[in-house]
Tab-separated table of C-alpha atoms in Angstrom:
chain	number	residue	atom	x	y	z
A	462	UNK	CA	-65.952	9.057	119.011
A	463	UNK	CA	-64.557	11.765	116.105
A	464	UNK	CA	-66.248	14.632	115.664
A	465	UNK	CA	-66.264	15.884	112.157
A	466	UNK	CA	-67.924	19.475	110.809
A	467	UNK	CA	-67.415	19.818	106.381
A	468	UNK	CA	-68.339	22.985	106.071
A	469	UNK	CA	-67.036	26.397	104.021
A	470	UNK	CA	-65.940	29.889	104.997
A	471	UNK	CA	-69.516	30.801	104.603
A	472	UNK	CA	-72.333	32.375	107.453
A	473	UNK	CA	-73.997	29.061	107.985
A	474	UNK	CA	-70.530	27.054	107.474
A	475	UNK	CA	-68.758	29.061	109.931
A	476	UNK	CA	-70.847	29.232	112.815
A	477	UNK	CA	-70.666	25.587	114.052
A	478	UNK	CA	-66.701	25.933	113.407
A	479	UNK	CA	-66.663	28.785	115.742
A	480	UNK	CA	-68.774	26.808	118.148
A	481	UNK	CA	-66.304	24.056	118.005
A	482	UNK	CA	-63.361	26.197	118.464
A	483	UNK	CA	-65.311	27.833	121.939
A	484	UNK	CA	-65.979	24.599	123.242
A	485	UNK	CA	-63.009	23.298	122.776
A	486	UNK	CA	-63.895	20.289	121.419
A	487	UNK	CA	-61.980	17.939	119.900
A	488	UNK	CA	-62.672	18.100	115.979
A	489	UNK	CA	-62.095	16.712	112.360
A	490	UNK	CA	-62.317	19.654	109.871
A	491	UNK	CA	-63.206	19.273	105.887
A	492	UNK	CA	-63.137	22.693	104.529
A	493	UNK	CA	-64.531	23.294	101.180
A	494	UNK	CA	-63.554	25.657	98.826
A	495	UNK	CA	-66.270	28.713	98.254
A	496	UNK	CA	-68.184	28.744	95.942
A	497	UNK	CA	-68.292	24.922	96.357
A	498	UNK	CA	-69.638	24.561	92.815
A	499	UNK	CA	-69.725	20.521	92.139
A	500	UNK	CA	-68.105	19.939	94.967
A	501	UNK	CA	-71.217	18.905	97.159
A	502	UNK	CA	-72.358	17.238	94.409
A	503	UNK	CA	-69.880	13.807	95.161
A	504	UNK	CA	-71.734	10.705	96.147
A	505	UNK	CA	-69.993	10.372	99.538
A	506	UNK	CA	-71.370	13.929	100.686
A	507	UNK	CA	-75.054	13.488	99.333
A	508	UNK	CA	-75.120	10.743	101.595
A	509	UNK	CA	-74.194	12.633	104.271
A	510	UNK	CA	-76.674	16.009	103.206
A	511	UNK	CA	-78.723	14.807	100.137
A	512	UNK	CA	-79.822	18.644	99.351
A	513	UNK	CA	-75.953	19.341	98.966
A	514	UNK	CA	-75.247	22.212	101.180
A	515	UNK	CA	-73.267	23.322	103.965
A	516	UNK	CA	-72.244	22.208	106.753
A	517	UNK	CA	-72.872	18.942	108.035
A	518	UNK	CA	-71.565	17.456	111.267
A	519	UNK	CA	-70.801	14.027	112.151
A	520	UNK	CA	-70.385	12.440	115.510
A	521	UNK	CA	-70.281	9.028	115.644
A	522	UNK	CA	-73.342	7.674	114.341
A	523	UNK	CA	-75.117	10.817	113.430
A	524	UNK	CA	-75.120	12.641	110.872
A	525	UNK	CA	-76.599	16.409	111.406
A	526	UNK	CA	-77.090	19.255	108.798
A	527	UNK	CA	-78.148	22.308	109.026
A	528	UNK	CA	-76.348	25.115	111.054
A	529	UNK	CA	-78.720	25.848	113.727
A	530	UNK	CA	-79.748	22.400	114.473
A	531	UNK	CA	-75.987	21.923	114.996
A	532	UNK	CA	-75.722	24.862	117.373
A	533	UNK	CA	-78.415	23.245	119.245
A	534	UNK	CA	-76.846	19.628	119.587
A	535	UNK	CA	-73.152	21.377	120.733
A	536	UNK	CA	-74.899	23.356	123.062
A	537	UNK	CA	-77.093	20.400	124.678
A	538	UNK	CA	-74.437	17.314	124.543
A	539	UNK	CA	-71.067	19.040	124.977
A	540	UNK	CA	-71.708	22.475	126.594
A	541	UNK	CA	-72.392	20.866	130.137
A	542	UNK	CA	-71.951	23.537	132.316
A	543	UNK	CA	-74.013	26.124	130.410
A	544	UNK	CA	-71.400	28.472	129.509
A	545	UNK	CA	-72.518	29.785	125.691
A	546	UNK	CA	-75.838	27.967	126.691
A	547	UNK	CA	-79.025	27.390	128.849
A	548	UNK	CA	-80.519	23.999	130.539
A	549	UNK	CA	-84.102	23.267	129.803
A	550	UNK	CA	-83.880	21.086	133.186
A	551	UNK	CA	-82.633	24.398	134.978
A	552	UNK	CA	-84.070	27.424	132.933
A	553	UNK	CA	-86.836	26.499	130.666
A	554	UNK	CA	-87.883	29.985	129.582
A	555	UNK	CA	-84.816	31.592	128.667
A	556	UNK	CA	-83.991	27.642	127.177
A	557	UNK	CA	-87.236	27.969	124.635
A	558	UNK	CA	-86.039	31.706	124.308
A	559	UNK	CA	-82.881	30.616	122.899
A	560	UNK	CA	-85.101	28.374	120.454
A	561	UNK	CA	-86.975	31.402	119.401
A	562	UNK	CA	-84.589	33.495	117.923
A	563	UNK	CA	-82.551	30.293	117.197
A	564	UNK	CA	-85.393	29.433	114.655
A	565	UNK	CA	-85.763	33.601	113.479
A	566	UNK	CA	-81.909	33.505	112.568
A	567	UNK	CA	-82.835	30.549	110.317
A	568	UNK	CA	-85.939	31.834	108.792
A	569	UNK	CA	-85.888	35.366	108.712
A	570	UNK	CA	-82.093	36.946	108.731
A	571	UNK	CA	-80.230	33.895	107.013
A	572	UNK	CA	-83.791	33.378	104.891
A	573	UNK	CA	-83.189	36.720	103.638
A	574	UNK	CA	-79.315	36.531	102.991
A	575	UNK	CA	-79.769	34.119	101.439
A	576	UNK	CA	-82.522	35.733	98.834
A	577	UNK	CA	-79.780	38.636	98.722
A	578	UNK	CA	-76.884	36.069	97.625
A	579	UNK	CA	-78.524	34.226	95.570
A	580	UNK	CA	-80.619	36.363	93.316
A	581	UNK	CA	-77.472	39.234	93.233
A	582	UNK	CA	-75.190	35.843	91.813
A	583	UNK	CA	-78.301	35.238	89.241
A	584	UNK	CA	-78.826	38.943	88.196
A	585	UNK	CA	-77.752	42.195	88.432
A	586	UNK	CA	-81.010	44.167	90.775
A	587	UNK	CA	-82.729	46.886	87.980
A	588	UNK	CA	-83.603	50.275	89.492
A	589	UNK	CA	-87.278	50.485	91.054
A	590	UNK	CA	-87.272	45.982	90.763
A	591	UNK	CA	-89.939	45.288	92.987
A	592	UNK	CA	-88.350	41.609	94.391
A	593	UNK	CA	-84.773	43.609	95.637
A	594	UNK	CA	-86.982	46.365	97.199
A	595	UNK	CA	-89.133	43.365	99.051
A	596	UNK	CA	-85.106	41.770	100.280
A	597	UNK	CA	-84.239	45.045	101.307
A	598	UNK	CA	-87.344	45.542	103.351
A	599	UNK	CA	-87.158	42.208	105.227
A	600	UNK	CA	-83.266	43.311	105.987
A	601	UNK	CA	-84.664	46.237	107.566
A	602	UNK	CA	-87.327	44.596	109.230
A	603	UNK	CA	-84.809	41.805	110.855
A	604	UNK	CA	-82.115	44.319	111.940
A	605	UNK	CA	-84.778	46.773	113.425
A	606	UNK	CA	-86.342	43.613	115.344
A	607	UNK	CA	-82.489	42.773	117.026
A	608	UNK	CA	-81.633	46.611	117.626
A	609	UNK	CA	-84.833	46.867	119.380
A	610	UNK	CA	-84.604	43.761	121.466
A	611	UNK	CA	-80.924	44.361	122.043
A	612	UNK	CA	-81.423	48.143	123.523
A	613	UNK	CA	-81.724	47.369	127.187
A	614	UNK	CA	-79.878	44.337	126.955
A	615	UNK	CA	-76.311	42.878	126.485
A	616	UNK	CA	-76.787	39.977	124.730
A	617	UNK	CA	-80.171	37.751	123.154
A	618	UNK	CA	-81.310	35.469	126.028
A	619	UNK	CA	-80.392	36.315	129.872
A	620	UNK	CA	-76.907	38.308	130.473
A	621	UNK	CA	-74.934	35.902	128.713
A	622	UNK	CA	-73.086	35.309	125.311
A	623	UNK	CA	-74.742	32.333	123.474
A	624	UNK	CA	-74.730	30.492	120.249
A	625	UNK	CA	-77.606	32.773	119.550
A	626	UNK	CA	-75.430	35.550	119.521
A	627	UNK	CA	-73.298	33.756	117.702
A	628	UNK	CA	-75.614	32.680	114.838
A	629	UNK	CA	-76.621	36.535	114.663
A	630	UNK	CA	-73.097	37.857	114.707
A	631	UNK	CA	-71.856	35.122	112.375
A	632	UNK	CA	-74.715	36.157	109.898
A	633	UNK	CA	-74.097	39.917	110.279
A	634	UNK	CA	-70.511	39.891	109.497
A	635	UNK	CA	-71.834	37.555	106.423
A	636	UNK	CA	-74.245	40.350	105.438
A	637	UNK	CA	-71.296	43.060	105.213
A	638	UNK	CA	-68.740	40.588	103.913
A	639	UNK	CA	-71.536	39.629	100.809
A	640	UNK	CA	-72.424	43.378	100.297
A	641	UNK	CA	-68.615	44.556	100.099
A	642	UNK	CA	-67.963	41.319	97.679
A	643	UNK	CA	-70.701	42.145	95.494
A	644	UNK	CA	-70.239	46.198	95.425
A	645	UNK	CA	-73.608	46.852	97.214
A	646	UNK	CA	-72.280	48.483	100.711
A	647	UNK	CA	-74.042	51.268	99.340
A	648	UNK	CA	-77.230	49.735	100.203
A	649	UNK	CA	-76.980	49.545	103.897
A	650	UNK	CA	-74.838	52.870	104.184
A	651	UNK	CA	-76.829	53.516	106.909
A	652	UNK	CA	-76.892	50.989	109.106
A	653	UNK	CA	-74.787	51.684	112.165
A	654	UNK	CA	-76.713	55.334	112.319
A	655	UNK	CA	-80.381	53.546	112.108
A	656	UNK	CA	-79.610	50.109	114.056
A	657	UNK	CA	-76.566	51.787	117.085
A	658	UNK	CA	-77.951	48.892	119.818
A	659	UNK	CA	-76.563	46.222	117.365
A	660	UNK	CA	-74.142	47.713	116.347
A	661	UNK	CA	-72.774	48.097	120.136
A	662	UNK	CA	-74.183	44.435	120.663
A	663	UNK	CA	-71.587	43.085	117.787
A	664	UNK	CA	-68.909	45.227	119.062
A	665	UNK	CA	-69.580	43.475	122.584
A	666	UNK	CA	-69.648	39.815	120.613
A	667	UNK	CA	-66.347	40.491	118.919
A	668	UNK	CA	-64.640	40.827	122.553
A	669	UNK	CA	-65.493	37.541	123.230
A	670	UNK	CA	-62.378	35.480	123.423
A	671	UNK	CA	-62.032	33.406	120.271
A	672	UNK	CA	-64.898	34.593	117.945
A	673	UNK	CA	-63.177	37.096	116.003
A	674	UNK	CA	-60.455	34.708	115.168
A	675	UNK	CA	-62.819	32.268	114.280
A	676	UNK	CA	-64.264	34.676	111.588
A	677	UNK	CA	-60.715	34.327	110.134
A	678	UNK	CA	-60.931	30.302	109.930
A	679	UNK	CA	-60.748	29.025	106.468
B	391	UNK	CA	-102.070	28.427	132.622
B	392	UNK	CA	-104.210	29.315	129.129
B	393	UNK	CA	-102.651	28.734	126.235
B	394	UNK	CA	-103.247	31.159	123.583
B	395	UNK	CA	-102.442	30.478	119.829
B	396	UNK	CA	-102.240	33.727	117.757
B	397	UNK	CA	-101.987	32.687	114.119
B	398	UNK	CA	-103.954	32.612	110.153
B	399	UNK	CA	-104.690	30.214	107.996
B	400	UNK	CA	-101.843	29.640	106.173
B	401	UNK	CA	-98.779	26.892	106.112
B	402	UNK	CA	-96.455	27.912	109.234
B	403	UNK	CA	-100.082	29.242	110.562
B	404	UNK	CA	-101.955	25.847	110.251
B	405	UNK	CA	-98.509	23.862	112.087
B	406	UNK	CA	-99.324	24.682	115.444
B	407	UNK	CA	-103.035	24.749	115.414
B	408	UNK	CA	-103.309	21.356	114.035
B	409	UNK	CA	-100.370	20.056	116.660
B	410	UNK	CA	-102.442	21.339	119.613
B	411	UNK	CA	-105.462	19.869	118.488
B	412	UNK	CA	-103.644	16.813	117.862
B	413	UNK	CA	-102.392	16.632	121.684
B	414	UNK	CA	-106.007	17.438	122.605
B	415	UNK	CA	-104.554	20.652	124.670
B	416	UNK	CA	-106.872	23.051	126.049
B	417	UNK	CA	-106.603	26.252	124.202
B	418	UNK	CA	-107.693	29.383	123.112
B	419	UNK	CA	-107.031	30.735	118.865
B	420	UNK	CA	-106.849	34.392	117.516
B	421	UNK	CA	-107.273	34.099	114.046
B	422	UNK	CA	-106.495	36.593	112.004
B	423	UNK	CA	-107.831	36.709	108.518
B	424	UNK	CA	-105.707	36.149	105.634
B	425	UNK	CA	-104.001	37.903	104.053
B	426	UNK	CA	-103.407	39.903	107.526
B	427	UNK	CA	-102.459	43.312	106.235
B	428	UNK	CA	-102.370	45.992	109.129
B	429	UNK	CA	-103.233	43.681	111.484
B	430	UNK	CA	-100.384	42.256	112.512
B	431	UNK	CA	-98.877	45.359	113.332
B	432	UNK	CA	-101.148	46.211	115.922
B	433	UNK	CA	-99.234	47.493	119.254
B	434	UNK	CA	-100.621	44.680	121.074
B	435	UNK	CA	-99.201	42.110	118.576
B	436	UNK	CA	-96.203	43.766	118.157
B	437	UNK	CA	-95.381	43.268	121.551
B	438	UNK	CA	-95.590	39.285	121.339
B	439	UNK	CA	-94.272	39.053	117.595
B	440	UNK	CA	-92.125	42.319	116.555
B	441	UNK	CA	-91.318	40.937	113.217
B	442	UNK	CA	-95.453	41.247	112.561
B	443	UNK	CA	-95.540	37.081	111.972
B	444	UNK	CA	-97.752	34.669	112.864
B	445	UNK	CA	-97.777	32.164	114.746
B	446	UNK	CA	-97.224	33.243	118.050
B	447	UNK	CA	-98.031	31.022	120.947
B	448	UNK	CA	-98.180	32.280	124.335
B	449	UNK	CA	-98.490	29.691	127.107
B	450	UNK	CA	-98.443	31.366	130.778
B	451	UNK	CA	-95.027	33.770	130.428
B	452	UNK	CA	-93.902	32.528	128.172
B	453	UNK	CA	-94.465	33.848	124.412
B	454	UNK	CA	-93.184	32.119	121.619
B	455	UNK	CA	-93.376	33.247	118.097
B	456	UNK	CA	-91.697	30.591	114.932
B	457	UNK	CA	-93.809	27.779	113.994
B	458	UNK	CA	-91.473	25.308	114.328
B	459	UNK	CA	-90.028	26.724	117.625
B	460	UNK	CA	-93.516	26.027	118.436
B	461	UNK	CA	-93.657	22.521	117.720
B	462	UNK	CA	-91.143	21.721	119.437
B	463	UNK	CA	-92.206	23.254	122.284
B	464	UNK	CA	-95.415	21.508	122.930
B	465	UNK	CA	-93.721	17.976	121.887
B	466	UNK	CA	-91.364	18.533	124.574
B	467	UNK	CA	-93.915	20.093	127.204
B	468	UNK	CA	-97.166	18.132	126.274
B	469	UNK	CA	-96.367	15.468	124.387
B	470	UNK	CA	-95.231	13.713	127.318
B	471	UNK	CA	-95.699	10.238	126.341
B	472	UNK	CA	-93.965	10.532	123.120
B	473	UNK	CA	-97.036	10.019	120.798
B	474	UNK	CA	-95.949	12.179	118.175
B	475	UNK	CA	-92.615	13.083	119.122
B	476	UNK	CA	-89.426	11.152	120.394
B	477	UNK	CA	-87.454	11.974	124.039
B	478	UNK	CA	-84.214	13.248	124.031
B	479	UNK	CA	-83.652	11.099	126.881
B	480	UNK	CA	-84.478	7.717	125.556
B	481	UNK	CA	-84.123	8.394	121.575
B	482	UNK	CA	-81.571	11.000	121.794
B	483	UNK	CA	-80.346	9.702	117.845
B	484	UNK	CA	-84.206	10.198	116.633
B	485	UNK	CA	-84.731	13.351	118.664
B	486	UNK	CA	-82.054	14.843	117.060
B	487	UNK	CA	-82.998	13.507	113.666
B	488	UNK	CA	-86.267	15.252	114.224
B	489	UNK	CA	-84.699	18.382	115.060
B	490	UNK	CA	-82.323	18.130	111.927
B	491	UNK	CA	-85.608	17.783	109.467
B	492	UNK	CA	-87.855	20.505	111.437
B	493	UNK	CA	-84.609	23.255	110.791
B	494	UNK	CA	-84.542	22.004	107.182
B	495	UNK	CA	-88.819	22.272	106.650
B	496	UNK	CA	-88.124	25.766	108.059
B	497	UNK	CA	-84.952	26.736	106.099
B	498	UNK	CA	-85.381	24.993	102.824
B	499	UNK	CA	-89.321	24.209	102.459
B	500	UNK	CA	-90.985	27.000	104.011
B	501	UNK	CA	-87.846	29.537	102.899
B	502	UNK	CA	-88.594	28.220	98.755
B	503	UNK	CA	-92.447	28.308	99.628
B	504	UNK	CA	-92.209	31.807	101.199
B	505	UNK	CA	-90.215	32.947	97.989
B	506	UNK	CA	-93.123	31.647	95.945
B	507	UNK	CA	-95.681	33.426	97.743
B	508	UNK	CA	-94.227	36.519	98.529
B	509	UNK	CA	-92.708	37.065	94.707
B	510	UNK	CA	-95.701	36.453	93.036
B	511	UNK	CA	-97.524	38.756	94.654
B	512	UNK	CA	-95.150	41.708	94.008
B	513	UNK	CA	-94.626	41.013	90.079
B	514	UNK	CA	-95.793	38.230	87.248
B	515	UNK	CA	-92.924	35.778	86.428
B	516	UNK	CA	-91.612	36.395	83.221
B	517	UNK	CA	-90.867	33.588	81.025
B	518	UNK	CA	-87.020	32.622	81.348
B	519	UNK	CA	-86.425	34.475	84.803
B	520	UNK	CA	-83.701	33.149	85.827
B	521	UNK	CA	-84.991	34.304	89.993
B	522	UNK	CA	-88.255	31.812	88.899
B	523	UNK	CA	-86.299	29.886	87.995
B	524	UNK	CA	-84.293	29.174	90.780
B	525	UNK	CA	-87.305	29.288	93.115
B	526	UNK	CA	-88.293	26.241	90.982
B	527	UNK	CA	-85.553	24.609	91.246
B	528	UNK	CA	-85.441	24.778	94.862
B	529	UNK	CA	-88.390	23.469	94.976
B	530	UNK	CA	-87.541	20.409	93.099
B	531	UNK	CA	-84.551	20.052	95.269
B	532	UNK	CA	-86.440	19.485	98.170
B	533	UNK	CA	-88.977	17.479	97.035
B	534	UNK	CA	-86.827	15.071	95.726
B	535	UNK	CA	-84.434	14.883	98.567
B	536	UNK	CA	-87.910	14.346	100.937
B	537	UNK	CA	-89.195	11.941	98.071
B	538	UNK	CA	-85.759	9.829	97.948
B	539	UNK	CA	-85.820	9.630	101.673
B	540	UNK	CA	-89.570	8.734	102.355
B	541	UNK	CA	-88.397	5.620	99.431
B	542	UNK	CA	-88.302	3.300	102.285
B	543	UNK	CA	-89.798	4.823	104.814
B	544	UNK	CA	-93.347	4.836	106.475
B	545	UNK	CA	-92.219	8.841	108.116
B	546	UNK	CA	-89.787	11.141	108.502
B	547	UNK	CA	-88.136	9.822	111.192
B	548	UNK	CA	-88.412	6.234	113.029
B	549	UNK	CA	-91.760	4.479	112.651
B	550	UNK	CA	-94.542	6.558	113.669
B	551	UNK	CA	-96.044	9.654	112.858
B	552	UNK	CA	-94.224	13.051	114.127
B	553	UNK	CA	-94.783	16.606	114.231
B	554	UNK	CA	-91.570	16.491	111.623
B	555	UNK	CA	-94.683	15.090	109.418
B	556	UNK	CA	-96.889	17.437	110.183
B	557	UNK	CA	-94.721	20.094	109.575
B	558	UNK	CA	-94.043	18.883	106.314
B	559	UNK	CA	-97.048	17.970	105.208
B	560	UNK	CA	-98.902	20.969	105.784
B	561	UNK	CA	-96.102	22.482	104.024
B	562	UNK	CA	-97.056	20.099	101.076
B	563	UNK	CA	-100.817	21.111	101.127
B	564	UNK	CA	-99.640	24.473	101.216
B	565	UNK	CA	-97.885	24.784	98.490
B	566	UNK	CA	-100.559	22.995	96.545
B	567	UNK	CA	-103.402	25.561	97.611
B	568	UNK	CA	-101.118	28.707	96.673
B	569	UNK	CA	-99.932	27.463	92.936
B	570	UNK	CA	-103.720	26.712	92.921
B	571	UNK	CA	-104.520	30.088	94.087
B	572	UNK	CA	-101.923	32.051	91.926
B	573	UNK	CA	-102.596	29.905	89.127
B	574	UNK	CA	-99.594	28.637	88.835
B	575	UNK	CA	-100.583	24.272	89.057
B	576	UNK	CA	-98.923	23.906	85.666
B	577	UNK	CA	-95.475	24.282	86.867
B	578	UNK	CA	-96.044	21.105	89.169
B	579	UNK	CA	-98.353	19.323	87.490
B	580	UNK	CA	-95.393	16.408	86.947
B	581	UNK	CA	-94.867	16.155	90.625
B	582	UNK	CA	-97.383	12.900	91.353
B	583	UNK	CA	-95.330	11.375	88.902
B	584	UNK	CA	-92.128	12.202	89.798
B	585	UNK	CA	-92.176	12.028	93.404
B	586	UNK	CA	-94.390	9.006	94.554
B	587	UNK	CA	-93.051	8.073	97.807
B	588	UNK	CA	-93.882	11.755	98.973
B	589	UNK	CA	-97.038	11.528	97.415
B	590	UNK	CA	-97.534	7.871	99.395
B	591	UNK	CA	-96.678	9.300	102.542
B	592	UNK	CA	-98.364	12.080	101.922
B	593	UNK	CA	-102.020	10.098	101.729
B	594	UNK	CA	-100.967	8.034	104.994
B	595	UNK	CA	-100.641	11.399	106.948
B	596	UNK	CA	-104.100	12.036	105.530
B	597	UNK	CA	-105.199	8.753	107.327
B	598	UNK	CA	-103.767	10.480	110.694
B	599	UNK	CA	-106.735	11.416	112.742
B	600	UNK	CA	-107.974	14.809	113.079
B	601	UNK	CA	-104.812	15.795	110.629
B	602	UNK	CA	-107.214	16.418	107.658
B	603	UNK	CA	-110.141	18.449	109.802
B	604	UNK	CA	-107.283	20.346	111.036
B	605	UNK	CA	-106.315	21.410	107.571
B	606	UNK	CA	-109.575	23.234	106.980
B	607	UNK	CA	-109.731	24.833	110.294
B	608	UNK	CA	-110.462	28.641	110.135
């Protein structure tokens, strides 16, 4: 069977490439340019994700959007031996852990990237706006959530690196990469002073053998 | 073990409550009234869900905050004949099809819905926002890939019934009580029209038993 990701140099689009790349499985790669603009608009790739976003993989006979889904499916049909992952069979609890914050890097740090991304492409954030304010908050709120879950430990779930880590990390290096892009590093000057347990926690992820050089994939 | 469901009455609230009612599992609810203000960030709450969320549920050790974390949870652990849900074992293509449409409910649907809800209630759209705008949009987007894929289709995925359905559809309701609450019906009063298969599907969930008690549960 071929195993295909299209994705883009994006936080959602790169983290099943880096997955890929760490399990070292054999892949088919359709990059698109970013911003994709009409590109995901083409009949052949609404049929494979009929909301037209990235990424979508495809193995064999099914077809699977959305980033954290994929994560899952990598982890559960190719990552055998557990090594960025853990067996329900073997270790329910810190399995449905996993799940957890799986499902909180979908909803609440990428939900609120991409409020930031979006809205900062539509207009430009007025002093004192009430909706930027509310973004900013939940930023706050998500990175104050990690640094305190990540003070006593090295990594999300058990003593491990897993694609949870790697959904976070993917999404954080996202946040900075958007901020610098846009001119707003100004808003989250403060950052490695208020949040030190993640930022320790990233610098840990970013020894892990292959993940920084996937951040360069494009 | 006692399960313990710690949640509001609200969409990602109502998901799990219904579900567990649905699998006729003992349980115990804390419901918190709505909207929750301080009460969420109670030290004991804080402890289960440190992002001040509901739902959490907490079954034995195990505490697990996201409602769709949660539903997947207790189709895996409880759902054991596969009434509402399919095995990865023996369905592995469906199981993962379910997976793929309970990320995007969380992502797409619930991320536009919370948009709606939250923005509203910090500042009164003004005509020709071009933020309302997009939340509109969004929500058109996903209503009309759910409506173009429920075309031929009894549910979401295979031929029963799912928590991918439920999810969904007390997404659906959702969204129809808060425009209704907000006063806001007249930006979807063409929806009947313009997405009938969702509507369809939509009234044969309502057939589901208990589904439609469970929506008014408080």
């Amino acid at each position: 069977m071929t195993i295909t990701l299209y994705t883009a140099p994006t936080g959602n689009g790169r983290k099943p490439l880096i997955f890929l790349k760490l399990l070292n499985i054999p892949h088919n790669v359709h990059m698109f340019s970013w911003p994709a603009g009409d590109q995901l608009k083409q009949e052949w790739y609404l049929k494979l994700n009929p909301h037209a976003i990235i990424p979508t993989l495809v193995d064999g006979d099914l077809v699977l959007p959305e980033s954290n889904a994929i994560l899952s499916y990598l982890a559960d049909t190719y990552d055998i031996e557990g090594k960025f992952s853990y067996k329900k069979e073997s270790e329910p609890e810190k399995y449905w852990q996993s799940q957890k914050w799986i499902f909180y890097q979908a909803t609440q740090f990428a939900g609120t990237l991409f409020r930031f991304n979006t809205f900062i492409g539509l207009k430009k954030p007025e002093e004192d706006d009430v909706i930027w304010k509310n973004i900013l908050e939940n930023f706050e709120k998500v990175y104050r959530v990690v640094n305190d879950h990540l003070k006593d430990r090295e990594f999300f779930v058990g003593d491990k690196f897993t694609f949870v880590d790697l959904a976070f990390a993917v999404g954080h290096f996202r946040r900075i990469e958007c901020a610098g892009k846009f001119g707003y590093e100004d808003w989250f000057k403060d950052y490695e002073e208020k949040y030190p347990y993640l930022i320790k926690w990233y610098d840990r992820v970013l020894q892990v053998p292959g993940f920084k050089e996937g951040l360069e994939l494009k």
